[in-house]
XYZ file of C-alpha atoms in Angstrom:
525
model
C 183.780 15.977 -91.714
C 182.075 12.463 -91.203
C 178.920 13.151 -90.152
C 179.248 10.490 -87.291
C 181.677 12.294 -84.848
C 181.898 10.237 -81.045
C 182.256 11.540 -78.046
C 185.073 10.360 -76.685
C 188.612 10.717 -75.069
C 192.521 10.266 -73.880
C 194.959 11.863 -72.383
C 198.577 13.621 -72.833
C 201.969 15.413 -72.847
C 203.543 17.992 -73.580
C 205.638 17.753 -76.486
C 206.550 14.199 -76.632
C 204.986 11.455 -78.723
C 203.936 8.506 -76.250
C 206.678 6.945 -76.322
C 209.128 5.477 -73.353
C 209.544 2.552 -70.501
C 209.856 -1.076 -71.604
C 206.287 -2.981 -71.227
C 206.507 -6.611 -72.090
C 204.552 -7.717 -74.825
C 202.934 -10.515 -76.136
C 204.938 -13.023 -77.729
C 205.578 -12.721 -82.103
C 202.676 -15.524 -82.312
C 200.589 -14.084 -80.558
C 200.910 -10.382 -81.737
C 200.594 -11.472 -85.630
C 197.413 -13.672 -84.819
C 196.123 -10.560 -83.252
C 196.945 -8.738 -85.817
C 195.861 -10.056 -88.582
C 192.386 -9.964 -87.027
C 192.229 -6.328 -86.257
C 193.711 -5.450 -89.527
C 196.397 -3.832 -87.954
C 198.859 -5.247 -90.729
C 202.309 -3.463 -92.110
C 200.593 -4.030 -95.312
C 197.236 -2.481 -94.866
C 199.409 0.227 -93.601
C 201.753 0.905 -96.499
C 198.710 0.563 -99.215
C 197.683 4.542 -97.775
C 201.046 5.089 -97.283
C 201.216 8.028 -99.577
C 197.763 8.338 -100.874
C 194.786 10.797 -99.139
C 191.701 9.256 -97.772
C 189.621 6.875 -99.079
C 186.479 8.680 -98.875
C 186.626 11.150 -101.968
C 183.833 12.063 -103.846
C 182.990 13.906 -107.244
C 181.629 17.848 -106.883
C 177.836 16.271 -107.252
C 178.031 14.839 -103.741
C 179.304 17.678 -102.161
C 178.298 19.006 -98.625
C 176.892 22.342 -97.291
C 179.015 23.531 -94.390
C 182.071 21.017 -94.906
C 186.053 21.244 -96.001
C 187.581 18.764 -98.324
C 190.831 18.587 -99.877
C 190.951 18.737 -103.974
C 193.232 16.387 -105.045
C 193.345 15.731 -108.892
C 189.691 16.681 -109.398
C 188.333 14.415 -106.512
C 186.808 15.993 -103.203
C 188.273 13.769 -99.472
C 186.211 15.669 -96.748
C 187.992 17.029 -93.161
C 187.479 13.505 -91.113
C 186.755 13.721 -87.628
C 186.653 10.942 -84.980
C 186.400 10.711 -80.981
C 187.164 13.977 -78.743
C 187.300 14.235 -75.148
C 185.684 17.783 -75.322
C 181.891 18.932 -77.090
C 182.801 19.796 -80.091
C 179.794 21.876 -81.592
C 181.341 25.159 -80.642
C 184.554 27.307 -82.001
C 187.796 27.166 -80.525
C 188.622 29.863 -77.587
C 191.336 32.311 -79.183
C 193.942 30.593 -76.496
C 195.124 27.224 -76.105
C 195.550 26.811 -72.316
C 199.157 25.910 -70.624
C 197.053 21.947 -69.934
C 196.185 22.188 -72.998
C 194.671 18.197 -72.703
C 191.057 19.397 -72.519
C 191.306 19.384 -76.078
C 191.945 16.023 -77.018
C 191.456 13.615 -80.260
C 191.755 10.196 -80.711
C 191.968 7.568 -83.988
C 191.876 4.048 -84.624
C 194.302 3.144 -87.637
C 191.560 2.329 -89.405
C 189.932 6.078 -89.261
C 192.992 7.948 -89.257
C 193.186 6.419 -92.810
C 190.069 9.103 -93.900
C 192.312 11.694 -92.749
C 193.014 13.463 -96.103
C 196.265 14.816 -96.928
C 196.934 18.164 -98.798
C 200.240 17.962 -100.170
C 201.375 21.876 -101.126
C 203.993 20.802 -103.553
C 201.476 18.577 -106.034
C 198.940 21.305 -106.155
C 196.451 20.012 -104.018
C 193.362 23.105 -102.384
C 191.289 23.622 -99.593
C 187.697 24.160 -100.055
C 184.855 24.983 -97.984
C 181.880 24.220 -99.324
C 178.187 26.533 -98.072
C 174.876 27.182 -100.327
C 174.278 30.149 -97.990
C 176.220 32.609 -96.461
C 179.200 34.592 -96.937
C 182.282 33.367 -95.329
C 183.867 35.863 -93.319
C 186.890 34.299 -91.815
C 188.382 30.435 -90.752
C 190.249 28.939 -87.982
C 193.242 26.582 -88.017
C 193.395 24.630 -84.773
C 196.372 22.350 -84.336
C 197.022 19.356 -82.787
C 200.109 17.876 -81.668
C 201.041 14.534 -82.423
C 201.357 12.966 -79.169
C 201.705 9.025 -80.914
C 200.063 5.880 -80.279
C 198.822 4.109 -77.270
C 196.267 0.980 -76.167
C 192.757 2.852 -76.536
C 191.762 3.850 -73.166
C 191.697 7.885 -71.922
C 190.455 9.664 -69.387
C 192.279 8.147 -66.666
C 191.715 9.434 -63.157
C 194.137 9.503 -59.810
C 193.129 8.099 -56.156
C 194.665 10.035 -53.290
C 198.282 10.319 -53.785
C 198.712 9.202 -56.434
C 198.360 5.470 -55.898
C 196.063 3.659 -57.755
C 194.416 4.937 -61.248
C 191.138 3.556 -63.081
C 188.633 4.820 -65.250
C 184.968 6.049 -64.733
C 182.934 4.267 -67.228
C 179.993 7.068 -66.940
C 182.616 9.940 -67.866
C 180.481 11.852 -70.702
C 183.183 11.809 -72.964
C 184.043 7.905 -72.684
C 186.732 6.038 -71.383
C 187.650 3.443 -74.173
C 187.979 4.020 -77.986
C 184.523 2.637 -79.852
C 185.413 -0.273 -81.733
C 188.675 -0.966 -79.942
C 190.050 -4.350 -78.269
C 189.111 -3.053 -75.084
C 185.565 -2.460 -75.836
C 184.529 -5.715 -74.362
C 185.268 -3.856 -70.570
C 181.600 -2.590 -70.929
C 180.136 -5.884 -70.619
C 181.635 -7.286 -68.370
C 181.555 -5.209 -65.326
C 179.282 -6.258 -62.538
C 180.650 -4.981 -59.801
C 180.181 -1.261 -60.521
C 181.597 1.825 -62.768
C 185.060 2.333 -61.679
C 187.476 0.109 -63.079
C 190.535 -0.002 -61.498
C 194.322 -0.406 -64.110
C 196.552 -2.670 -62.955
C 198.857 -4.124 -64.494
C 199.932 -3.823 -68.353
C 202.188 -5.505 -70.003
C 203.462 -7.221 -66.658
C 204.119 -3.357 -65.252
C 201.862 -2.360 -62.446
C 200.252 0.579 -63.368
C 201.695 3.422 -61.769
C 202.684 6.938 -62.294
C 206.027 6.035 -63.971
C 203.657 4.855 -66.944
C 200.928 7.835 -66.800
C 201.548 10.515 -69.041
C 199.905 12.384 -66.238
C 202.167 16.374 -65.773
C 203.803 19.092 -68.310
C 207.641 19.636 -66.179
C 208.650 23.345 -66.709
C 212.066 24.643 -66.506
C 212.636 27.430 -64.663
C 210.428 30.496 -63.157
C 207.698 31.856 -64.586
C 206.210 36.077 -65.213
C 206.086 36.213 -61.456
C 209.871 35.105 -60.911
C 208.973 32.359 -59.210
C 210.124 28.276 -60.297
C 207.249 26.831 -62.644
C 205.159 24.367 -60.970
C 204.534 20.450 -62.872
C 201.300 20.886 -64.641
C 198.782 18.098 -63.858
C 196.873 16.930 -66.842
C 193.256 16.880 -66.606
C 193.037 13.578 -69.491
C 195.695 11.275 -68.763
C 196.806 8.127 -70.765
C 199.226 5.699 -70.748
C 202.791 6.000 -72.505
C 205.317 3.868 -72.922
C 203.736 1.349 -76.095
C 204.836 1.099 -79.192
C 202.503 1.254 -81.803
C 200.988 -2.423 -83.257
C 202.203 -4.234 -80.364
C 199.297 -5.904 -77.909
C 200.044 -6.339 -74.238
C 198.496 -7.735 -71.375
C 195.574 -5.724 -69.548
C 194.725 -6.682 -66.158
C 191.916 -4.532 -64.579
C 189.612 -5.207 -61.303
C 185.631 -4.351 -61.370
C 185.605 -3.613 -57.431
C 187.388 -6.864 -56.565
C 186.503 -8.359 -59.905
C 189.852 -10.128 -61.934
C 189.286 -9.045 -65.838
C 191.831 -9.328 -67.899
C 192.365 -8.118 -72.009
C 194.249 -8.123 -75.243
C 195.707 -4.157 -74.962
C 196.643 -3.569 -78.468
C 198.694 0.244 -79.320
C 196.411 1.342 -82.011
C 195.080 4.726 -80.961
C 196.522 7.799 -82.044
C 196.603 10.542 -80.330
C 196.417 14.784 -80.915
C 196.188 17.865 -78.241
C 195.356 21.508 -79.371
C 198.713 22.990 -80.023
C 198.117 25.990 -81.476
C 195.909 28.567 -82.851
C 195.720 30.600 -86.658
C 192.672 32.804 -88.353
C 192.189 34.007 -91.667
C 190.290 35.873 -93.976
C 192.037 34.769 -97.002
C 189.158 33.140 -99.146
C 188.209 33.394 -102.641
C 184.947 32.303 -103.729
C 184.217 29.955 -106.506
C 181.422 29.665 -107.989
C 178.059 26.972 -107.421
C 178.589 27.654 -103.458
C 182.368 26.537 -103.047
C 184.977 28.810 -101.464
C 189.302 28.272 -101.526
C 190.432 28.266 -98.317
C 194.532 30.042 -99.108
C 197.350 27.673 -96.428
C 198.667 30.635 -95.192
C 202.323 30.800 -96.423
C 203.940 30.536 -93.118
C 202.524 26.973 -92.564
C 203.929 24.203 -91.894
C 203.323 19.670 -91.719
C 201.076 19.483 -89.188
C 197.043 18.463 -88.400
C 194.627 20.734 -88.577
C 191.260 21.027 -87.266
C 188.865 23.425 -89.257
C 186.306 25.886 -88.360
C 183.879 28.207 -91.023
C 182.472 31.855 -89.743
C 180.166 32.808 -91.543
C 177.441 35.823 -91.632
C 174.978 34.751 -89.623
C 176.489 30.480 -89.267
C 179.697 28.201 -88.739
C 180.733 24.973 -89.250
C 183.537 22.605 -87.589
C 184.251 19.868 -88.836
C 187.494 17.569 -88.521
C 190.852 17.060 -88.979
C 192.726 17.517 -92.836
C 196.874 16.866 -92.465
C 198.520 19.732 -93.970
C 202.200 18.898 -95.890
C 204.385 21.058 -96.526
C 207.988 20.957 -98.482
C 207.416 16.888 -98.777
C 205.226 15.043 -101.338
C 204.593 12.151 -98.774
C 204.614 11.675 -95.280
C 205.124 9.093 -92.160
C 202.264 8.233 -89.791
C 205.158 7.151 -86.700
C 206.954 10.377 -87.498
C 205.676 12.865 -85.052
C 208.473 14.822 -84.693
C 207.892 15.963 -88.130
C 204.377 17.104 -87.479
C 205.210 18.775 -84.527
C 207.453 21.929 -85.694
C 206.232 24.560 -83.223
C 205.492 28.034 -84.846
C 204.086 30.296 -81.510
C 206.821 29.848 -78.924
C 206.637 31.846 -75.509
C 209.079 33.220 -74.191
C 211.212 31.999 -71.290
C 209.052 33.797 -68.501
C 205.654 33.424 -69.702
C 205.394 29.547 -70.911
C 203.306 29.533 -68.174
C 200.323 31.067 -69.849
C 197.843 30.933 -72.208
C 198.894 30.662 -76.081
C 196.896 33.476 -77.895
C 195.915 33.236 -81.836
C 197.756 34.181 -84.620
C 196.044 35.761 -87.533
C 197.462 38.027 -89.893
C 194.633 40.088 -89.413
C 194.981 42.629 -86.836
C 190.394 42.189 -85.354
C 191.102 38.520 -84.804
C 194.836 38.272 -84.028
C 195.068 37.474 -79.950
C 199.106 36.174 -79.646
C 200.794 38.886 -78.491
C 204.759 39.838 -79.289
C 206.119 40.647 -76.257
C 205.351 37.539 -75.002
C 206.841 35.547 -77.823
C 210.539 34.263 -77.965
C 212.849 35.305 -80.529
C 212.135 31.773 -82.670
C 208.473 32.523 -82.979
C 206.023 33.765 -85.429
C 205.141 36.555 -84.600
C 207.917 37.857 -82.503
C 208.848 41.472 -83.415
C 211.589 44.038 -83.012
C 211.808 47.723 -83.332
C 213.338 47.304 -87.333
C 210.361 45.502 -87.794
C 208.380 47.978 -87.213
C 206.441 49.353 -90.161
C 205.623 53.224 -90.470
C 202.228 53.606 -90.412
C 201.932 57.369 -92.474
C 203.937 55.738 -95.448
C 201.597 52.384 -95.717
C 198.729 54.891 -95.850
C 200.282 56.800 -98.963
C 199.376 53.036 -100.885
C 196.467 53.488 -102.344
C 194.356 50.490 -103.553
C 192.799 51.027 -107.439
C 189.932 49.398 -109.261
C 190.906 47.673 -112.274
C 187.847 47.994 -115.019
C 186.681 45.433 -116.760
C 187.359 44.687 -120.427
C 185.344 42.970 -123.160
C 186.394 41.304 -126.109
C 184.640 39.950 -128.992
C 184.601 37.451 -131.795
C 182.361 36.397 -134.774
C 181.576 33.046 -134.887
C 179.803 30.525 -137.884
C 177.562 27.285 -136.192
C 178.243 24.464 -138.384
C 174.282 23.609 -139.766
C 172.953 20.369 -138.171
C 176.672 19.743 -136.044
C 177.146 19.204 -132.103
C 179.358 22.698 -131.591
C 180.869 23.642 -128.391
C 182.639 26.576 -127.497
C 185.777 25.994 -124.793
C 187.793 28.345 -123.321
C 190.843 27.804 -120.793
C 191.802 31.168 -119.174
C 195.086 31.368 -118.272
C 194.547 32.872 -114.328
C 192.930 30.422 -111.667
C 190.634 32.507 -111.234
C 186.762 32.403 -112.240
C 187.678 36.233 -112.492
C 184.795 36.657 -115.687
C 182.279 35.963 -117.740
C 181.491 34.812 -121.499
C 178.259 34.849 -123.301
C 177.445 33.696 -126.994
C 174.257 36.501 -127.956
C 171.825 33.697 -130.185
C 170.330 36.872 -131.666
C 168.748 38.465 -128.611
C 168.948 35.298 -126.434
C 171.984 35.719 -124.639
C 173.773 32.241 -123.793
C 176.067 31.997 -121.016
C 179.048 29.615 -120.966
C 179.174 27.417 -117.495
C 181.874 27.509 -115.914
C 183.505 24.228 -114.118
C 185.797 25.047 -111.187
C 188.041 21.863 -111.419
C 189.359 22.267 -114.943
C 188.595 25.813 -115.104
C 187.048 26.037 -117.998
C 183.985 28.203 -119.610
C 182.486 25.657 -122.016
C 179.142 26.138 -124.201
C 177.238 23.276 -126.333
C 174.585 23.943 -128.554
C 173.131 22.986 -131.973
C 174.410 24.447 -135.756
C 172.466 26.492 -137.731
C 175.386 28.231 -140.437
C 174.297 31.096 -138.800
C 176.980 33.694 -136.923
C 177.191 34.757 -134.221
C 178.708 36.992 -131.546
C 181.298 35.787 -128.625
C 181.270 37.616 -125.732
C 184.773 37.442 -123.016
C 184.124 39.957 -120.595
C 186.523 39.842 -117.274
C 190.417 40.943 -116.646
C 192.040 37.853 -118.431
C 195.091 38.996 -120.654
C 195.622 35.060 -122.053
C 193.361 33.138 -122.803
C 192.916 29.879 -125.437
C 189.588 29.223 -127.537
C 188.873 25.605 -128.285
C 185.990 25.169 -131.314
C 184.032 22.135 -132.707
C 181.956 22.488 -135.600
C 182.442 26.560 -135.565
C 184.344 28.280 -137.491
C 186.173 32.208 -136.184
C 184.220 34.241 -139.506
C 185.731 37.998 -138.513
C 184.358 39.401 -141.585
C 180.931 37.813 -141.418
C 177.793 40.106 -140.817
C 176.821 38.665 -137.389
C 172.799 38.619 -135.978
C 173.598 38.791 -132.671
C 171.629 41.708 -130.930
C 173.573 43.115 -127.763
C 171.871 43.926 -124.806
C 172.595 47.574 -123.031
C 174.774 46.063 -120.308
C 176.766 45.374 -122.417
C 177.527 48.045 -125.191
C 179.458 50.146 -122.860
C 182.731 48.526 -122.243
C 186.131 49.260 -123.246
C 188.533 46.632 -124.739
C 191.155 44.708 -123.840
C 193.684 47.182 -125.281
C 192.017 50.521 -123.731
C 192.358 48.305 -120.185
C 195.834 47.418 -120.689
C 196.507 50.737 -121.679
C 195.268 52.996 -119.297
C 197.140 50.095 -116.503
C 200.199 51.097 -118.107
C 199.782 54.662 -117.802
C 198.438 54.405 -114.567
C 201.620 51.903 -112.972
C 204.169 54.551 -114.909
C 202.363 57.667 -112.607
C 202.560 55.171 -109.638
C 206.271 54.148 -110.440
C 207.782 58.260 -110.200
C 205.490 59.321 -107.548
C 206.625 56.153 -105.216
C 209.713 55.690 -105.531
C 211.686 56.309 -102.530
C 208.910 53.625 -100.281
C 207.954 50.194 -100.910
C 204.616 49.524 -103.266
C 202.128 47.782 -101.288
C 199.627 48.137 -103.618
C 196.632 45.967 -104.183
C 194.024 45.264 -107.108
C 190.789 43.936 -106.989
C 190.372 41.890 -111.030
C 187.600 39.992 -109.586
C 185.238 43.013 -108.744
C 182.652 43.311 -111.982
């Protein structure tokens, strides 16, 4: 995530993006002029419409405690921005009925740095940690609220007669670097700035997004009441349009040009997963749950002894492009409360029982996690399915290195797992091939001496390619390699496969009438 995080923010809505009322805008000439000054032109948007963020680094520049999207061999960090809450701690296990207490705000330039993970293109989510093992990952999903002018944390006077911002607000109220940043410099009388007019419309509750309207009855049988949002923002703006904004510092009149170029997001759903795979050299691959849909996700890693909370990634499922303006495609709900419980907090969903806070008793029928009696699993049946550890295999090859030549051994396993080790035994010295987790290859460069040595491939790969440069395969030559004791007792690959087939046949006979949920652990060595 970007190291420089601003603590600030804006307000929210229930499920709709920030579009509505018709606000008066500047003339076309004035709008084009402001757009050219601020860089909010259509041309600059198109350049990044189907690209990852512009912040990619190579494998040697990864920073500990960061999440990265791995796309075409380049690592793009999760990107943080302004928020209306302290960003250092893990989110709770529940999304409250008023989620506006956790909102994020990005300028159009900042949001270009949110990396995009395309599942259809084979992109990977990587967590880099130079110490500690990972316990679990929290995906905090955010709803796309659309675009608004860059002010937030709007307060109301008694009876909602006037609205104002407080420049002393701990989390801020004006997006840093925006078209309205000069308000703080122009203040004379005090810190409370009254918002009077936007786009030639008086600022009243009609253009303030301040509540969530719920229909029907709650869990007590009473009629739902409106939930007044703690963080309020202006609605009705059109992206990249510029509006007249009139405010008062006490009775001192001030006028500004406000451009609708702040993208707002609000806490939506929470998921937790333990599905991570170590990739060696301090990297972990984080599996994307197969039930995920397109959306914005903020990431938290709980490790043994430490934790990391970083920025947003944009996960795109089932598509090879996206549109920043299409909030609907990012907001498909997965965790849906039934009609009688929409006023309660939504728990975190996890397929790991110890991490799950989502209750199937309050879930709507169309929700993820909804369970019927037919879905209930017979635990006594599941208990009969045993997990089996697989024994590692070892294959050997005699190779002759051409004298005085630069020799290279490269192995490409068929599996995309670092589930083995490869050695060249140069007499009594063990030279380990280096694993490259980007290209899934094992490589050794060595100066040839004209002698025959043994290559040892220890692991559970059933197929792999060996590429040799300035090296000859000489199976009938006498090897000068001295095997260390820990490599002498491994079975051959053929022996392991034979044992696997026998076990599979026995298991099939024993479990003809029940579904086989057997798990194996091929990476254990």
